[in-house]
Tab-separated table of C-alpha atoms and ligand atoms in Angstrom:
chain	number	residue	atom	x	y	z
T	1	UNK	CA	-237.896	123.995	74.070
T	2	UNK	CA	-234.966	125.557	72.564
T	3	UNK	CA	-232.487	128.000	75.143
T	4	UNK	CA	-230.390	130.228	73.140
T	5	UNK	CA	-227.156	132.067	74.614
T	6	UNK	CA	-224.949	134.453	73.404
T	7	UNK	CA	-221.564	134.135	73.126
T	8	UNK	CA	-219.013	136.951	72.447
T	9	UNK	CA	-216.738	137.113	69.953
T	10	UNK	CA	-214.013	139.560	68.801
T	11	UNK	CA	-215.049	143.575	69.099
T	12	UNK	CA	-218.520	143.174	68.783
T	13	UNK	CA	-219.753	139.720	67.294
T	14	UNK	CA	-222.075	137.421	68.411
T	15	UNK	CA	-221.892	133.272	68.195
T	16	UNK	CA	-225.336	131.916	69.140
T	17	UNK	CA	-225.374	128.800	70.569
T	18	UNK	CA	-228.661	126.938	70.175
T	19	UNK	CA	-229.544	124.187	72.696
T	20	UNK	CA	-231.875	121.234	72.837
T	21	UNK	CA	-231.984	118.368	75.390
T	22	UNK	CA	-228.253	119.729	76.424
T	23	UNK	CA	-227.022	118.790	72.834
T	24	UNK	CA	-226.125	122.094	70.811
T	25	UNK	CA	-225.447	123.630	67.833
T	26	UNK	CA	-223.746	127.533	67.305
T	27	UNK	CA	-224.206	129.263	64.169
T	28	UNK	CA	-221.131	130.993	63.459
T	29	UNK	CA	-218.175	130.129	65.482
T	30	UNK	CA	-215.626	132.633	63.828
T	31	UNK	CA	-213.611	131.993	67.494
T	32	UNK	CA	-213.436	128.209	68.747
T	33	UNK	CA	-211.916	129.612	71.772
T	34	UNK	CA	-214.957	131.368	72.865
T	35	UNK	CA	-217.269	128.608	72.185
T	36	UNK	CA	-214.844	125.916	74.143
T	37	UNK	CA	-214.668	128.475	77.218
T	38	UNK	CA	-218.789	128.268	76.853
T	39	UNK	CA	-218.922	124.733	76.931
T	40	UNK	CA	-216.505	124.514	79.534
T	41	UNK	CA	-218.441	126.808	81.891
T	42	UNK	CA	-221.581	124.462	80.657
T	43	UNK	CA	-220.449	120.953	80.890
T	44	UNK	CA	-223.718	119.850	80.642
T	45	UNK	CA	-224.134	121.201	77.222
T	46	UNK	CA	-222.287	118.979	74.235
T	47	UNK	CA	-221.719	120.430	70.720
T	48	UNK	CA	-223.109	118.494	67.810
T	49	UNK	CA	-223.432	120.394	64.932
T	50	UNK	CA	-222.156	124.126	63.336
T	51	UNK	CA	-224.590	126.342	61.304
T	52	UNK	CA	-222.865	128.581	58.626
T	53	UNK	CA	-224.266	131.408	57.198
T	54	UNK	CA	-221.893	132.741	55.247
T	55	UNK	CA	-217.716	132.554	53.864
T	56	UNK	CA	-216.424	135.418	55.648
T	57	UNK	CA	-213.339	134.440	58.798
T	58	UNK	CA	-215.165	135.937	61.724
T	59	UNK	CA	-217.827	133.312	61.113
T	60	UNK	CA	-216.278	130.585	59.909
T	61	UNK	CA	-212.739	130.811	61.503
T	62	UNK	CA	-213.164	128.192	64.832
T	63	UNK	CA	-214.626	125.140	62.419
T	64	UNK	CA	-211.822	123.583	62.221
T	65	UNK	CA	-210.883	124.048	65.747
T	66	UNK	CA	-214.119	122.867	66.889
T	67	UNK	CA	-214.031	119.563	64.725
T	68	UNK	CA	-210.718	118.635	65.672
T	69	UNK	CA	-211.784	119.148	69.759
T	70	UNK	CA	-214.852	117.171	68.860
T	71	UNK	CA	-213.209	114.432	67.009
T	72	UNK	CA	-214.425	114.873	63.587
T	73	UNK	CA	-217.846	113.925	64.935
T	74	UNK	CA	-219.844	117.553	63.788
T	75	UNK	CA	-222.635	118.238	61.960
T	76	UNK	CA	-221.588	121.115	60.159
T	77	UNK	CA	-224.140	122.849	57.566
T	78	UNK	CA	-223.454	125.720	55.380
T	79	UNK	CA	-223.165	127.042	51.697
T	80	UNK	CA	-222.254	125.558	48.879
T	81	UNK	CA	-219.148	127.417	48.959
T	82	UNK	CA	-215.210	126.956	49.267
T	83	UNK	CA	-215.565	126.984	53.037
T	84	UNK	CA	-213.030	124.020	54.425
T	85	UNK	CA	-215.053	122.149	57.404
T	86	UNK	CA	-218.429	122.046	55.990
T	87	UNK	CA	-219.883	118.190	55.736
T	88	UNK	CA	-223.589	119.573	54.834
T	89	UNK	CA	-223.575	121.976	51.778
T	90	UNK	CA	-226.954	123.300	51.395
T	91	UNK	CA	-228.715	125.387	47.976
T	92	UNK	CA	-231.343	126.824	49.099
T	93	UNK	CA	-234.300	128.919	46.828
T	94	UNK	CA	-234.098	132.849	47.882
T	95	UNK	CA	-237.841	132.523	48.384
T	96	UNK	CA	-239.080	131.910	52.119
T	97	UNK	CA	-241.774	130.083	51.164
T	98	UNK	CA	-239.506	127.928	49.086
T	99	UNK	CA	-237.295	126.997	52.444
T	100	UNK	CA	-235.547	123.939	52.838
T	101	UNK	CA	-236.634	122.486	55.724
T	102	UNK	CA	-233.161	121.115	57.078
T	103	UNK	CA	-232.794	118.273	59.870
T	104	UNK	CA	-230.454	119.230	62.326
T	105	UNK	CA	-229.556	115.481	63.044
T	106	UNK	CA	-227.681	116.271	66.530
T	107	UNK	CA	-230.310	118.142	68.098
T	108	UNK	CA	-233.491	116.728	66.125
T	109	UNK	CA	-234.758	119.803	65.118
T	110	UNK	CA	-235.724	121.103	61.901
T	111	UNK	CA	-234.336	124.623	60.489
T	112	UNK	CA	-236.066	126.407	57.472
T	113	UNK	CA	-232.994	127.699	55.092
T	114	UNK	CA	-233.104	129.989	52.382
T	115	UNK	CA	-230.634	131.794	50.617
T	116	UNK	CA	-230.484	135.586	50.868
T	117	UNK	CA	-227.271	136.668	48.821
T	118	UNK	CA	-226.742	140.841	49.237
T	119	UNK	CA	-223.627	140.856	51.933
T	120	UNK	CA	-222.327	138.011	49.960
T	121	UNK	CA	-223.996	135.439	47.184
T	122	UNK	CA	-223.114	132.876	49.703
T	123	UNK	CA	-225.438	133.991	52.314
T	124	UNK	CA	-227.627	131.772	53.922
T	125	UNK	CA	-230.770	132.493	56.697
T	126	UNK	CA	-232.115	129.384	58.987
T	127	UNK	CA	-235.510	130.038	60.867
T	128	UNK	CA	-236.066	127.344	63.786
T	129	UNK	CA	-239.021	127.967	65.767
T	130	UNK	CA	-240.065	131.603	65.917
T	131	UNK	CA	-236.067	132.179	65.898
T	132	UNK	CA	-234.353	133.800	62.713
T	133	UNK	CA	-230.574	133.308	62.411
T	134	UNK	CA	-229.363	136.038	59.825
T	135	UNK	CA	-225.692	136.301	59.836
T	136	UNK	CA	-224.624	139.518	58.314
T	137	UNK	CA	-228.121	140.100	56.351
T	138	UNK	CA	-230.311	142.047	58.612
T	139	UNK	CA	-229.158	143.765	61.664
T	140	UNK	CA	-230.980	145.619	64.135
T	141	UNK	CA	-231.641	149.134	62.721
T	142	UNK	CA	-229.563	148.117	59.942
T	143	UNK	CA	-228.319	145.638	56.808
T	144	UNK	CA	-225.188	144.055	55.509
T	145	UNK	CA	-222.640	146.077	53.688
T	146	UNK	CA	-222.812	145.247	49.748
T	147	UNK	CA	-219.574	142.980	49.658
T	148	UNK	CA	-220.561	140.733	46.684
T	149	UNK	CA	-224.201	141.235	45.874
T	150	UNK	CA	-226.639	143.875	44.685
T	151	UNK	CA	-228.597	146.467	46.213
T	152	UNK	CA	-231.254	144.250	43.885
T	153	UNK	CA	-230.237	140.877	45.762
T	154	UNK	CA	-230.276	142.561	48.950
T	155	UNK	CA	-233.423	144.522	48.695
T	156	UNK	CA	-234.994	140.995	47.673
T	157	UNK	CA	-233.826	139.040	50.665
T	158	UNK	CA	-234.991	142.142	53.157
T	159	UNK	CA	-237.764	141.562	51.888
T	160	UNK	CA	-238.246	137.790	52.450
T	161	UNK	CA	-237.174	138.880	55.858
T	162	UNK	CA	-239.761	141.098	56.043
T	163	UNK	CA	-242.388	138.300	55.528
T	164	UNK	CA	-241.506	136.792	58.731
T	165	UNK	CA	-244.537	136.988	61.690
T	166	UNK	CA	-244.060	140.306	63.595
T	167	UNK	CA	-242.647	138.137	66.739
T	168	UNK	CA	-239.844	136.517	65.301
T	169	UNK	CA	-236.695	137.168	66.965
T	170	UNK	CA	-233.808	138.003	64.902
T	171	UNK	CA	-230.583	136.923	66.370
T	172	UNK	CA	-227.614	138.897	63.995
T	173	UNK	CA	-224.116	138.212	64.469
T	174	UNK	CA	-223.017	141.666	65.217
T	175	UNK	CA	-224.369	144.240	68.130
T	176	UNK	CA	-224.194	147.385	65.591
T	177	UNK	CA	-227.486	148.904	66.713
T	178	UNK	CA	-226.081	152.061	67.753
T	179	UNK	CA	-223.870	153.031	64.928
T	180	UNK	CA	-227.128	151.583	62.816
T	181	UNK	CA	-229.566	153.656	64.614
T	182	UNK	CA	-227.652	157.102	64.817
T	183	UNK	CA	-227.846	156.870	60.998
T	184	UNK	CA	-231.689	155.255	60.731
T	185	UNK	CA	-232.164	159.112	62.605
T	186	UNK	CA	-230.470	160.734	59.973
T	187	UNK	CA	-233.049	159.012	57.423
T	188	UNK	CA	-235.977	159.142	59.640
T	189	UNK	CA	-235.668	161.957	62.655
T	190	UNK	CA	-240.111	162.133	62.948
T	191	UNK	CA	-240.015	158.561	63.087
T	192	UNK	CA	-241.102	158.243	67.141
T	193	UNK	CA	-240.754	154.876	67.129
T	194	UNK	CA	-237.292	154.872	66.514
T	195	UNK	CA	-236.599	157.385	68.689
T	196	UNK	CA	-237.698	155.498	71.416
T	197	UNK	CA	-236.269	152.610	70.540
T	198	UNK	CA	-232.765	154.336	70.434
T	199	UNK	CA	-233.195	155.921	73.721
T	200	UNK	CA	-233.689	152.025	75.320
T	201	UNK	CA	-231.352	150.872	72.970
T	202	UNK	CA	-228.578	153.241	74.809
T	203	UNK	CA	-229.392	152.532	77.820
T	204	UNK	CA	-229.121	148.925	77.512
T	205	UNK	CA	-225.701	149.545	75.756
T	206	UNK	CA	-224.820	152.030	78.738
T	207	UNK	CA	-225.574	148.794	81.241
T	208	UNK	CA	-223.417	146.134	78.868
T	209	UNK	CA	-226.927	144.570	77.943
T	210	UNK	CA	-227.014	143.061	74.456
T	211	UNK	CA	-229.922	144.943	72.199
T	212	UNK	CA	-229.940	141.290	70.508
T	213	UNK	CA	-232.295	139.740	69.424
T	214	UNK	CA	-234.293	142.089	68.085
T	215	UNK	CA	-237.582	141.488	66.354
T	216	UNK	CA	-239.313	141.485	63.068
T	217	UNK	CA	-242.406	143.750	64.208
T	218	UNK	CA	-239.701	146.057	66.017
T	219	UNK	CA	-237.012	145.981	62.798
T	220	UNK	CA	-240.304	146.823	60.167
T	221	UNK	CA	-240.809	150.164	62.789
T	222	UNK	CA	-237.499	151.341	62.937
T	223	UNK	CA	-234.970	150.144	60.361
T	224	UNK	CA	-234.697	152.234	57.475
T	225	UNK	CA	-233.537	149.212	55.406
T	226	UNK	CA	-236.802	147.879	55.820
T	227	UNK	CA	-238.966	150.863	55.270
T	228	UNK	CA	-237.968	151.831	51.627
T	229	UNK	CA	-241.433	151.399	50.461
T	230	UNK	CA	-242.284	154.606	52.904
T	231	UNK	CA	-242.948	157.789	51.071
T	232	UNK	CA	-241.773	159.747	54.031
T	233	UNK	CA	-238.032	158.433	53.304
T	234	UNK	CA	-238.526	159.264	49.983
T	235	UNK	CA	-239.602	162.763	51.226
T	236	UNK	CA	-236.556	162.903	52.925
T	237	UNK	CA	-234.625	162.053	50.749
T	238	UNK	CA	-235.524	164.509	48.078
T	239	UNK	CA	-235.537	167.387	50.444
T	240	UNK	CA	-232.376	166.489	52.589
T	241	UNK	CA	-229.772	164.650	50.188
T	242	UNK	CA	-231.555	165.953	47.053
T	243	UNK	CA	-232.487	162.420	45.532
T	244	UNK	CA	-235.554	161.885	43.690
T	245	UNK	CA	-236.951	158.343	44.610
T	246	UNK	CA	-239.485	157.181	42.745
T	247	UNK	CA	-239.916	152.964	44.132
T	248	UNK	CA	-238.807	151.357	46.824
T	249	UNK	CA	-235.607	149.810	44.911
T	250	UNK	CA	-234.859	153.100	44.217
T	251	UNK	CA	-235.194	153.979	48.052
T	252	UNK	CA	-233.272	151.158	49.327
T	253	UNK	CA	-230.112	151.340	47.036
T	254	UNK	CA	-229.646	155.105	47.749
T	255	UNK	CA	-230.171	154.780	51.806
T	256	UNK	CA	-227.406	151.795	51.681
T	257	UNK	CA	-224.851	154.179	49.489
T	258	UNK	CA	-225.857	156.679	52.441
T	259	UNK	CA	-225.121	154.608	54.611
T	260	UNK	CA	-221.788	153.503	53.149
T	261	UNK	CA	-220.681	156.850	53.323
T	262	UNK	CA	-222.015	157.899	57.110
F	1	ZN	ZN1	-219.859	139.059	56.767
């Protein structure tokens, strides 16, 4: 039995920490300072290990922080990249059912990684349980900016995503819902699903309740990013923005350069 809790970070990130048998790993400690006041609050709850999805500072900025107040002794796992503090560098297939399935020694639980480059070509997603830890790749009612990838790459590892069961709960490192979903209306205003879901999604903003995690099943409904293949975007499209769409490629790259520009 895994309890996950949120930590805040900066303006708007999230660290989650993941725990097991009060030994714990967080996946993206961009602040050490917020994860030590955690663990401080939770002395029953040691850190073992770090879980990396990606080279940009507000998710990789507390490693070394976090080693040093742990005495070298973490597990930390992340890309093959130039990220200093990483002791497990993982190259994973972009495929989901190609996942490595990674032992999280600390904790004795397995994650499955793959590698979903778009945001950057760096980018890594671990599934544990019915849990998805996606970084910057897929947020609710919304996707990564294009740093380093393609709208080709990106479209790709949405789509991986996409193959997850219906009830797995995606846990993003940023609460952008409402910025994402005020432009998912734009793309989609008869989608009533969305509506709705933007309606609960302010309230629980309104009350300083987290809209994360989200879930697959609820993401395919109401995030544009993952709707591309629907002819009623391309409809849309056409007859708004005057783009002719004629695949789902086609779909995705222009509602991200949309997006871009929002
Ligand atoms: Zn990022």
């Amino acid at each position: 039995m895994l309890n996950i809790h949120a930590i805040n970070a900066f303006d708007d990130n999230y660290i989650w920490l993941i725990e097991h048998k009060n030994i714990a790993c967080v996946v993206d400690p961009g602040c050490a300072s917020s994860v030590l006041n955690f663990l401080k609050s939770n002395p029953h709850i040691t850190l073992g290990a770090i879980l990396i999805t990606h080279h940009h500072a507000d998710h990789t900025g507390g490693i070394n922080e976090l080693q040093q107040a742990f005495a070298e002794k973490l597990q930390v796992y992340g890309p093959q990249n130039q990220i200093a503090g990483i002791n497990h560098q993982l190259t994973p297939a972009t495929e989901l059912d190609r996942a490595q399935n990674l032992s999280i020694a600390p904790l004795g639980i397995t994650a499955k990684v793959f590698a979903t480059p778009g945001h950057t070509l760096d980018h890594l997603c671990y599934v544990i349980e019915d849990k998805l830890f996606c970084g910057d790749t897929l947020f609710s009612g919304g996707c990564g900016r294009l740093f380093e990838g393609t709208a080709t790459q990106m479209h790709h590892s949405l789509s991986e995503l996409a193959k997850l069961d219906d009830s797995t709960k995606v846990y993003c490192a940023h609460e952008y819902t409402l910025a994402n979903l005020a432009f998912a209306k734009a793309i989609e205003p008869n989608n009533d699903d969305l509506m709705a879901y933007a309606k609960q999604a302010v309230t629980r903003r309104d009350n300083q309740l987290a809209t994360i995690p989200t879930n697959i099943g609820v993401e395919k409904s109401i995030n544009p990013f993952l709707r591309a293949h629907c002819e009623t975007i391309w409809q849309h499209l056409q007859q708004e923005y005057s783009l002719t769409v004629n695949d789902p490629l086609q779909a995705f790259t222009s509602i991200r350069k949309l997006k871009d520009e929002f």
